[in-house]
């Protein structure tokens, strides 16, 4: 205990003592440059972990969600716009980003202990994992979907009547959000017993 | 002297993340599964498989949500909308999320008829019977493909000559 205190005190003294060898200008400028480098580096690390290549670096993610995504409209479509894993799964907003990354540490844990390292285990755990995602998207009002699709820019006269009706009745009224109705848009669904579709939900929370 | 070391150490600490990311970035794009594999060349239509012919143009799905006439009373109705990626398996039947008895109020979709609740002994069950679970066994979407062979089917009215008459009889 005392040793630790002494060490901290020493550090503080070095830190607090005025500089003998460097000018104030050098120190402020140097500090600024170091800060920029640090911040930039930090952001680059964050960027690197925000690419699909990073996600599917793990076989758990490559063999299951990625393989399934390839079949869907978010992988190939007439518009030629692709959604990648981070488009739907990592919030673009910076603070949200950190929060999500902290949660992602759980995945590293899962990797080490092999919670989903076989197809069977993945399928077995899918309902639980999916529920986390539904909850997140419900809470942020389907933020990630809306980064690409916005209700404001939807021209429902160009939509199939079925879709237009639904969006008019439940989406534009704010009663429900994308994920309430569009579960399983990018992956196969788990056992859905007890999960009502958006248009039949008893409660319209929010 | 000490301070200089300290500052050098701090500068190094600050630069470290940039070094690390350089390494990560150098990893490059994801492992694509080899050079784009085209798959075996399959010829279509009635000609020898050894012959390399131009593929037929693809057809468009009819997804206008307009109900089509049924050619006879118990014809399974055609699906007038897109069903891309609709999952029908043990986990979920996407069709029933709209057409199930419990869900039609919210979806305003037609409910599956009562025949779907009957098992093979004619017993009416509480929910859709197992033999009717796989919707696409009987119900199919349509495309604008032209029939390859002709069809001389005439419906009931055409056979009896009652077409156009009030009530059909």
GROMACS .gro file of C-alpha atoms in nm:
model
  375
    1UNK     CA    1   0.000   0.000   0.000
    2UNK     CA    2   0.267   0.246   0.105
    3UNK     CA    3   0.485   0.145  -0.190
    4UNK     CA    4   0.202   0.217  -0.426
    5UNK     CA    5   0.144   0.556  -0.268
    6UNK     CA    6   0.511   0.638  -0.295
    7UNK     CA    7   0.512   0.541  -0.659
    8UNK     CA    8   0.210   0.754  -0.736
    9UNK     CA    9   0.362   1.044  -0.549
   10UNK     CA   10   0.681   1.010  -0.751
   11UNK     CA   11   0.487   1.009  -1.072
   12UNK     CA   12   0.297   1.316  -0.967
   13UNK     CA   13   0.618   1.501  -0.879
   14UNK     CA   14   0.771   1.431  -1.218
   15UNK     CA   15   0.449   1.530  -1.383
   16UNK     CA   16   0.403   1.850  -1.182
   17UNK     CA   17   0.762   1.975  -1.195
   18UNK     CA   18   0.812   2.254  -1.448
   19UNK     CA   19   1.006   2.151  -1.755
   20UNK     CA   20   1.377   2.232  -1.748
   21UNK     CA   21   1.483   2.134  -2.098
   22UNK     CA   22   1.187   2.208  -2.326
   23UNK     CA   23   1.016   2.531  -2.404
   24UNK     CA   24   0.650   2.577  -2.328
   25UNK     CA   25   0.583   2.611  -2.702
   26UNK     CA   26   0.743   2.273  -2.776
   27UNK     CA   27   0.550   2.107  -2.502
   28UNK     CA   28   0.211   2.242  -2.607
   29UNK     CA   29   0.273   2.174  -2.974
   30UNK     CA   30   0.418   1.832  -2.899
   31UNK     CA   31   0.124   1.752  -2.680
   32UNK     CA   32  -0.111   1.860  -2.955
   33UNK     CA   33   0.059   1.645  -3.217
   34UNK     CA   34   0.071   1.345  -2.984
   35UNK     CA   35  -0.297   1.398  -2.909
   36UNK     CA   36  -0.390   1.404  -3.275
   37UNK     CA   37  -0.189   1.089  -3.336
   38UNK     CA   38  -0.347   0.916  -3.042
   39UNK     CA   39  -0.700   1.013  -3.140
   40UNK     CA   40  -0.641   0.921  -3.500
   41UNK     CA   41  -0.494   0.587  -3.402
   42UNK     CA   42  -0.783   0.517  -3.172
   43UNK     CA   43  -1.031   0.594  -3.444
   44UNK     CA   44  -0.845   0.381  -3.695
   45UNK     CA   45  -0.859   0.086  -3.458
   46UNK     CA   46  -1.228   0.148  -3.424
   47UNK     CA   47  -1.264   0.169  -3.802
   48UNK     CA   48  -1.076  -0.158  -3.850
   49UNK     CA   49  -1.315  -0.337  -3.617
   50UNK     CA   50  -1.602  -0.179  -3.805
   51UNK     CA   51  -1.553  -0.362  -4.132
   52UNK     CA   52  -1.727  -0.673  -4.248
   53UNK     CA   53  -1.388  -0.834  -4.304
   54UNK     CA   54  -1.328  -0.806  -3.934
   55UNK     CA   55  -1.661  -0.960  -3.840
   56UNK     CA   56  -1.631  -1.259  -4.068
   57UNK     CA   57  -1.274  -1.313  -3.957
   58UNK     CA   58  -1.435  -1.539  -3.698
   59UNK     CA   59  -1.567  -1.861  -3.837
   60UNK     CA   60  -1.871  -1.832  -3.608
   61UNK     CA   61  -1.977  -1.520  -3.795
   62UNK     CA   62  -1.862  -1.634  -4.139
   63UNK     CA   63  -2.025  -1.978  -4.144
   64UNK     CA   64  -2.358  -1.872  -4.002
   65UNK     CA   65  -2.481  -1.513  -4.036
   66UNK     CA   66  -2.267  -1.433  -4.340
   67UNK     CA   67  -2.363  -1.744  -4.535
   68UNK     CA   68  -2.727  -1.669  -4.468
   69UNK     CA   69  -2.699  -1.304  -4.553
   70UNK     CA   70  -2.572  -1.397  -4.898
   71UNK     CA   71  -2.914  -1.535  -4.990
   72UNK     CA   72  -3.102  -1.220  -4.904
   73UNK     CA   73  -3.196  -0.892  -5.064
   74UNK     CA   74  -2.941  -0.708  -4.855
   75UNK     CA   75  -2.661  -0.888  -5.038
   76UNK     CA   76  -2.778  -0.866  -5.399
   77UNK     CA   77  -3.059  -0.655  -5.534
   78UNK     CA   78  -3.156  -0.444  -5.831
   79UNK     CA   79  -3.016  -0.128  -5.671
   80UNK     CA   80  -2.672  -0.275  -5.620
   81UNK     CA   81  -2.644  -0.135  -5.270
   82UNK     CA   82  -2.511  -0.381  -5.017
   83UNK     CA   83  -2.566  -0.382  -4.644
   84UNK     CA   84  -2.267  -0.513  -4.451
   85UNK     CA   85  -2.269  -0.648  -4.096
   86UNK     CA   86  -2.166  -0.320  -3.931
   87UNK     CA   87  -2.435  -0.131  -4.125
   88UNK     CA   88  -2.697  -0.315  -3.925
   89UNK     CA   89  -2.512  -0.406  -3.611
   90UNK     CA   90  -2.283  -0.125  -3.502
   91UNK     CA   91  -2.438   0.212  -3.440
   92UNK     CA   92  -2.274   0.486  -3.647
   93UNK     CA   93  -2.303   0.740  -3.372
   94UNK     CA   94  -1.972   0.764  -3.190
   95UNK     CA   95  -2.083   0.721  -2.830
   96UNK     CA   96  -2.317   0.440  -2.923
   97UNK     CA   97  -2.023   0.288  -3.105
   98UNK     CA   98  -1.815   0.266  -2.790
   99UNK     CA   99  -2.108   0.126  -2.596
  100UNK     CA  100  -2.155  -0.143  -2.859
  101UNK     CA  101  -1.785  -0.226  -2.862
  102UNK     CA  102  -1.785  -0.272  -2.486
  103UNK     CA  103  -2.068  -0.519  -2.528
  104UNK     CA  104  -1.871  -0.686  -2.804
  105UNK     CA  105  -1.609  -0.788  -2.550
  106UNK     CA  106  -1.865  -1.049  -2.456
  107UNK     CA  107  -1.817  -1.196  -2.803
  108UNK     CA  108  -1.445  -1.235  -2.746
  109UNK     CA  109  -1.537  -1.417  -2.429
  110UNK     CA  110  -1.780  -1.630  -2.626
  111UNK     CA  111  -1.508  -1.702  -2.880
  112UNK     CA  112  -1.265  -1.819  -2.616
  113UNK     CA  113  -1.520  -2.046  -2.455
  114UNK     CA  114  -1.676  -2.157  -2.782
  115UNK     CA  115  -2.037  -2.069  -2.699
  116UNK     CA  116  -2.136  -2.095  -3.067
  117UNK     CA  117  -1.842  -2.270  -3.229
  118UNK     CA  118  -2.053  -2.531  -3.408
  119UNK     CA  119  -2.360  -2.490  -3.626
  120UNK     CA  120  -2.566  -2.682  -3.371
  121UNK     CA  121  -2.459  -2.459  -3.085
  122UNK     CA  122  -2.524  -2.151  -3.296
  123UNK     CA  123  -2.873  -2.262  -3.390
  124UNK     CA  124  -2.938  -2.361  -3.031
  125UNK     CA  125  -2.840  -2.020  -2.903
  126UNK     CA  126  -2.991  -1.819  -3.186
  127UNK     CA  127  -3.314  -1.723  -3.016
  128UNK     CA  128  -3.120  -1.568  -2.730
  129UNK     CA  129  -2.883  -1.379  -2.959
  130UNK     CA  130  -3.165  -1.264  -3.184
  131UNK     CA  131  -3.357  -1.135  -2.886
  132UNK     CA  132  -3.066  -0.913  -2.788
  133UNK     CA  133  -3.069  -0.763  -3.137
  134UNK     CA  134  -3.446  -0.716  -3.146
  135UNK     CA  135  -3.431  -0.545  -2.810
  136UNK     CA  136  -3.153  -0.315  -2.922
  137UNK     CA  137  -3.329  -0.222  -3.246
  138UNK     CA  138  -3.659  -0.173  -3.068
  139UNK     CA  139  -3.495   0.059  -2.817
  140UNK     CA  140  -3.320   0.271  -3.078
  141UNK     CA  141  -3.630   0.277  -3.301
  142UNK     CA  142  -3.451   0.072  -3.570
  143UNK     CA  143  -3.180   0.333  -3.606
  144UNK     CA  144  -2.959   0.117  -3.828
  145UNK     CA  145  -3.239   0.039  -4.071
  146UNK     CA  146  -3.323   0.407  -4.088
  147UNK     CA  147  -2.965   0.497  -4.172
  148UNK     CA  148  -3.047   0.358  -4.514
  149UNK     CA  149  -3.427   0.351  -4.530
  150UNK     CA  150  -3.611   0.654  -4.402
  151UNK     CA  151  -3.983   0.666  -4.347
  152UNK     CA  152  -3.978   1.026  -4.474
  153UNK     CA  153  -3.830   0.928  -4.810
  154UNK     CA  154  -4.055   0.628  -4.860
  155UNK     CA  155  -4.285   0.682  -5.152
  156UNK     CA  156  -4.562   0.443  -5.066
  157UNK     CA  157  -4.728   0.492  -5.402
  158UNK     CA  158  -4.428   0.308  -5.545
  159UNK     CA  159  -4.460   0.025  -5.296
  160UNK     CA  160  -4.660  -0.292  -5.330
  161UNK     CA  161  -5.012  -0.224  -5.192
  162UNK     CA  162  -4.953  -0.474  -4.914
  163UNK     CA  163  -4.644  -0.289  -4.796
  164UNK     CA  164  -4.801   0.055  -4.841
  165UNK     CA  165  -5.101  -0.042  -4.626
  166UNK     CA  166  -4.886  -0.170  -4.346
  167UNK     CA  167  -4.654   0.127  -4.344
  168UNK     CA  168  -4.942   0.368  -4.348
  169UNK     CA  169  -5.127   0.198  -4.068
  170UNK     CA  170  -4.844   0.116  -3.830
  171UNK     CA  171  -4.521   0.286  -3.929
  172UNK     CA  172  -4.622   0.641  -4.011
  173UNK     CA  173  -4.845   0.651  -3.705
  174UNK     CA  174  -4.540   0.572  -3.494
  175UNK     CA  175  -4.713   0.267  -3.352
  176UNK     CA  176  -4.443   0.024  -3.456
  177UNK     CA  177  -4.087   0.028  -3.580
  178UNK     CA  178  -3.917  -0.162  -3.863
  179UNK     CA  179  -3.791  -0.449  -3.651
  180UNK     CA  180  -4.138  -0.524  -3.514
  181UNK     CA  181  -4.243  -0.635  -3.861
  182UNK     CA  182  -3.921  -0.713  -4.042
  183UNK     CA  183  -3.758  -0.974  -3.822
  184UNK     CA  184  -3.543  -1.221  -4.009
  185UNK     CA  185  -3.469  -0.973  -4.286
  186UNK     CA  186  -3.103  -1.076  -4.303
  187UNK     CA  187  -3.079  -1.415  -4.132
  188UNK     CA  188  -3.282  -1.729  -4.078
  189UNK     CA  189  -3.515  -1.701  -3.783
  190UNK     CA  190  -3.500  -1.905  -3.463
  191UNK     CA  191  -3.805  -2.075  -3.311
  192UNK     CA  192  -4.058  -1.794  -3.308
  193UNK     CA  193  -4.311  -1.931  -3.062
  194UNK     CA  194  -4.452  -1.649  -2.857
  195UNK     CA  195  -4.325  -1.373  -3.086
  196UNK     CA  196  -4.616  -1.194  -3.248
  197UNK     CA  197  -4.569  -1.018  -3.582
  198UNK     CA  198  -4.564  -0.637  -3.566
  199UNK     CA  199  -4.917  -0.598  -3.698
  200UNK     CA  200  -5.062  -0.827  -3.433
  201UNK     CA  201  -4.869  -0.714  -3.129
  202UNK     CA  202  -5.085  -0.669  -2.825
  203UNK     CA  203  -4.867  -0.391  -2.692
  204UNK     CA  204  -4.717  -0.117  -2.898
  205UNK     CA  205  -4.451  -0.011  -2.653
  206UNK     CA  206  -4.311   0.340  -2.704
  207UNK     CA  207   1.710   1.414  -1.828
  208UNK     CA  208   1.436   1.213  -1.666
  209UNK     CA  209   1.174   1.434  -1.821
  210UNK     CA  210   1.307   1.374  -2.169
  211UNK     CA  211   1.266   1.001  -2.126
  212UNK     CA  212   0.922   1.052  -1.991
  213UNK     CA  213   0.819   1.261  -2.290
  214UNK     CA  214   0.971   1.014  -2.532
  215UNK     CA  215   0.780   0.736  -2.363
  216UNK     CA  216   0.456   0.933  -2.382
  217UNK     CA  217   0.507   1.006  -2.750
  218UNK     CA  218   0.567   0.639  -2.817
  219UNK     CA  219   0.252   0.546  -2.628
  220UNK     CA  220   0.054   0.789  -2.836
  221UNK     CA  221   0.192   0.654  -3.161
  222UNK     CA  222   0.140   0.287  -3.074
  223UNK     CA  223  -0.224   0.262  -3.189
  224UNK     CA  224  -0.128   0.395  -3.531
  225UNK     CA  225   0.134   0.122  -3.561
  226UNK     CA  226  -0.112  -0.147  -3.458
  227UNK     CA  227  -0.374  -0.032  -3.706
  228UNK     CA  228  -0.117  -0.028  -3.983
  229UNK     CA  229  -0.079  -0.399  -3.923
  230UNK     CA  230  -0.453  -0.461  -3.911
  231UNK     CA  231  -0.517  -0.260  -4.226
  232UNK     CA  232  -0.247  -0.458  -4.408
  233UNK     CA  233  -0.458  -0.769  -4.355
  234UNK     CA  234  -0.655  -0.671  -4.661
  235UNK     CA  235  -0.999  -0.778  -4.787
  236UNK     CA  236  -1.192  -1.084  -4.665
  237UNK     CA  237  -1.094  -1.425  -4.796
  238UNK     CA  238  -1.312  -1.447  -5.105
  239UNK     CA  239  -1.387  -1.805  -5.203
  240UNK     CA  240  -1.141  -1.824  -5.491
  241UNK     CA  241  -1.181  -1.652  -5.829
  242UNK     CA  242  -1.551  -1.602  -5.900
  243UNK     CA  243  -1.679  -1.952  -5.970
  244UNK     CA  244  -1.923  -1.953  -6.259
  245UNK     CA  245  -2.074  -2.296  -6.198
  246UNK     CA  246  -2.127  -2.563  -6.461
  247UNK     CA  247  -2.274  -2.443  -6.791
  248UNK     CA  248  -2.623  -2.580  -6.821
  249UNK     CA  249  -2.815  -2.539  -7.142
  250UNK     CA  250  -3.187  -2.488  -7.124
  251UNK     CA  251  -3.469  -2.599  -7.348
  252UNK     CA  252  -3.506  -2.897  -7.583
  253UNK     CA  253  -3.165  -2.933  -7.746
  254UNK     CA  254  -2.858  -3.151  -7.689
  255UNK     CA  255  -2.671  -3.065  -7.373
  256UNK     CA  256  -2.345  -3.048  -7.568
  257UNK     CA  257  -2.479  -2.754  -7.765
  258UNK     CA  258  -2.393  -2.410  -7.632
  259UNK     CA  259  -2.702  -2.198  -7.676
  260UNK     CA  260  -2.796  -1.858  -7.551
  261UNK     CA  261  -2.986  -1.862  -7.223
  262UNK     CA  262  -3.350  -1.766  -7.234
  263UNK     CA  263  -3.435  -1.427  -7.095
  264UNK     CA  264  -3.542  -1.437  -6.733
  265UNK     CA  265  -3.903  -1.382  -6.640
  266UNK     CA  266  -4.053  -1.130  -6.403
  267UNK     CA  267  -4.254  -1.212  -6.097
  268UNK     CA  268  -4.611  -1.089  -6.089
  269UNK     CA  269  -4.640  -0.908  -5.755
  270UNK     CA  270  -4.926  -0.664  -5.805
  271UNK     CA  271  -5.144  -0.795  -5.518
  272UNK     CA  272  -5.435  -0.854  -5.757
  273UNK     CA  273  -5.632  -1.175  -5.703
  274UNK     CA  274  -5.653  -1.402  -6.008
  275UNK     CA  275  -5.951  -1.598  -6.129
  276UNK     CA  276  -5.959  -1.962  -6.022
  277UNK     CA  277  -6.010  -2.211  -6.300
  278UNK     CA  278  -6.222  -2.438  -6.083
  279UNK     CA  279  -6.374  -2.396  -5.740
  280UNK     CA  280  -6.118  -2.585  -5.538
  281UNK     CA  281  -5.808  -2.457  -5.716
  282UNK     CA  282  -5.556  -2.333  -5.461
  283UNK     CA  283  -5.541  -1.957  -5.516
  284UNK     CA  284  -5.223  -1.816  -5.668
  285UNK     CA  285  -4.995  -1.597  -5.458
  286UNK     CA  286  -5.022  -1.242  -5.592
  287UNK     CA  287  -4.727  -1.097  -5.400
  288UNK     CA  288  -4.354  -1.142  -5.350
  289UNK     CA  289  -4.244  -1.423  -5.122
  290UNK     CA  290  -3.869  -1.382  -5.153
  291UNK     CA  291  -3.687  -1.519  -4.847
  292UNK     CA  292  -4.010  -1.619  -4.676
  293UNK     CA  293  -3.917  -1.884  -4.423
  294UNK     CA  294  -4.144  -2.187  -4.382
  295UNK     CA  295  -3.997  -2.442  -4.146
  296UNK     CA  296  -4.019  -2.578  -3.796
  297UNK     CA  297  -3.920  -2.241  -3.653
  298UNK     CA  298  -4.164  -2.017  -3.831
  299UNK     CA  299  -4.420  -2.006  -4.108
  300UNK     CA  300  -4.393  -1.658  -4.248
  301UNK     CA  301  -4.715  -1.693  -4.450
  302UNK     CA  302  -4.915  -1.762  -4.136
  303UNK     CA  303  -4.788  -1.446  -3.969
  304UNK     CA  304  -5.050  -1.276  -4.189
  305UNK     CA  305  -5.293  -1.548  -4.296
  306UNK     CA  306  -5.338  -1.725  -3.961
  307UNK     CA  307  -5.672  -1.686  -3.786
  308UNK     CA  308  -5.511  -1.489  -3.507
  309UNK     CA  309  -5.330  -1.244  -3.731
  310UNK     CA  310  -5.578  -1.143  -4.000
  311UNK     CA  311  -5.720  -0.852  -3.807
  312UNK     CA  312  -5.386  -0.679  -3.799
  313UNK     CA  313  -5.278  -0.780  -4.147
  314UNK     CA  314  -5.617  -0.761  -4.326
  315UNK     CA  315  -5.503  -1.060  -4.531
  316UNK     CA  316  -5.751  -1.338  -4.622
  317UNK     CA  317  -5.759  -1.613  -4.359
  318UNK     CA  318  -5.668  -1.966  -4.466
  319UNK     CA  319  -5.991  -2.156  -4.531
  320UNK     CA  320  -6.138  -2.400  -4.284
  321UNK     CA  321  -6.015  -2.693  -4.494
  322UNK     CA  322  -5.666  -2.608  -4.369
  323UNK     CA  323  -5.769  -2.698  -4.017
  324UNK     CA  324  -5.882  -3.048  -4.106
  325UNK     CA  325  -5.660  -3.346  -4.067
  326UNK     CA  326  -5.684  -3.640  -4.301
  327UNK     CA  327  -5.968  -3.796  -4.104
  328UNK     CA  328  -6.178  -3.487  -4.154
  329UNK     CA  329  -6.136  -3.376  -3.793
  330UNK     CA  330  -6.127  -2.999  -3.758
  331UNK     CA  331  -5.837  -2.895  -3.539
  332UNK     CA  332  -5.772  -2.575  -3.347
  333UNK     CA  333  -5.484  -2.468  -3.567
  334UNK     CA  334  -5.361  -2.531  -3.918
  335UNK     CA  335  -5.317  -2.903  -3.965
  336UNK     CA  336  -4.973  -3.047  -4.024
  337UNK     CA  337  -5.054  -3.164  -4.377
  338UNK     CA  338  -5.139  -2.806  -4.476
  339UNK     CA  339  -4.836  -2.644  -4.314
  340UNK     CA  340  -4.612  -2.611  -4.618
  341UNK     CA  341  -4.804  -2.347  -4.811
  342UNK     CA  342  -4.594  -2.355  -5.126
  343UNK     CA  343  -4.684  -2.720  -5.186
  344UNK     CA  344  -5.012  -2.591  -5.328
  345UNK     CA  345  -4.983  -2.214  -5.359
  346UNK     CA  346  -4.738  -2.064  -5.603
  347UNK     CA  347  -4.651  -1.717  -5.725
  348UNK     CA  348  -4.664  -1.646  -6.098
  349UNK     CA  349  -4.423  -1.503  -6.349
  350UNK     CA  350  -4.492  -1.355  -6.690
  351UNK     CA  351  -4.338  -1.660  -6.863
  352UNK     CA  352  -4.523  -1.778  -7.171
  353UNK     CA  353  -4.638  -2.142  -7.155
  354UNK     CA  354  -4.406  -2.372  -7.350
  355UNK     CA  355  -4.690  -2.605  -7.453
  356UNK     CA  356  -5.046  -2.515  -7.534
  357UNK     CA  357  -5.335  -2.589  -7.302
  358UNK     CA  358  -5.688  -2.680  -7.404
  359UNK     CA  359  -5.839  -2.654  -7.058
  360UNK     CA  360  -6.187  -2.505  -7.056
  361UNK     CA  361  -6.354  -2.413  -6.732
  362UNK     CA  362  -6.696  -2.525  -6.611
  363UNK     CA  363  -6.883  -2.232  -6.763
  364UNK     CA  364  -6.718  -2.272  -7.100
  365UNK     CA  365  -6.807  -2.642  -7.111
  366UNK     CA  366  -7.173  -2.588  -7.017
  367UNK     CA  367  -7.201  -2.274  -7.225
  368UNK     CA  368  -7.323  -2.078  -6.925
  369UNK     CA  369  -7.051  -1.818  -6.923
  370UNK     CA  370  -7.175  -1.466  -6.861
  371UNK     CA  371  -7.515  -1.574  -6.730
  372UNK     CA  372  -7.635  -1.435  -6.398
  373UNK     CA  373  -7.509  -1.652  -6.113
  374UNK     CA  374  -7.358  -1.895  -6.361
  375UNK     CA  375  -7.655  -2.136  -6.386
   0.00000   0.00000   0.00000
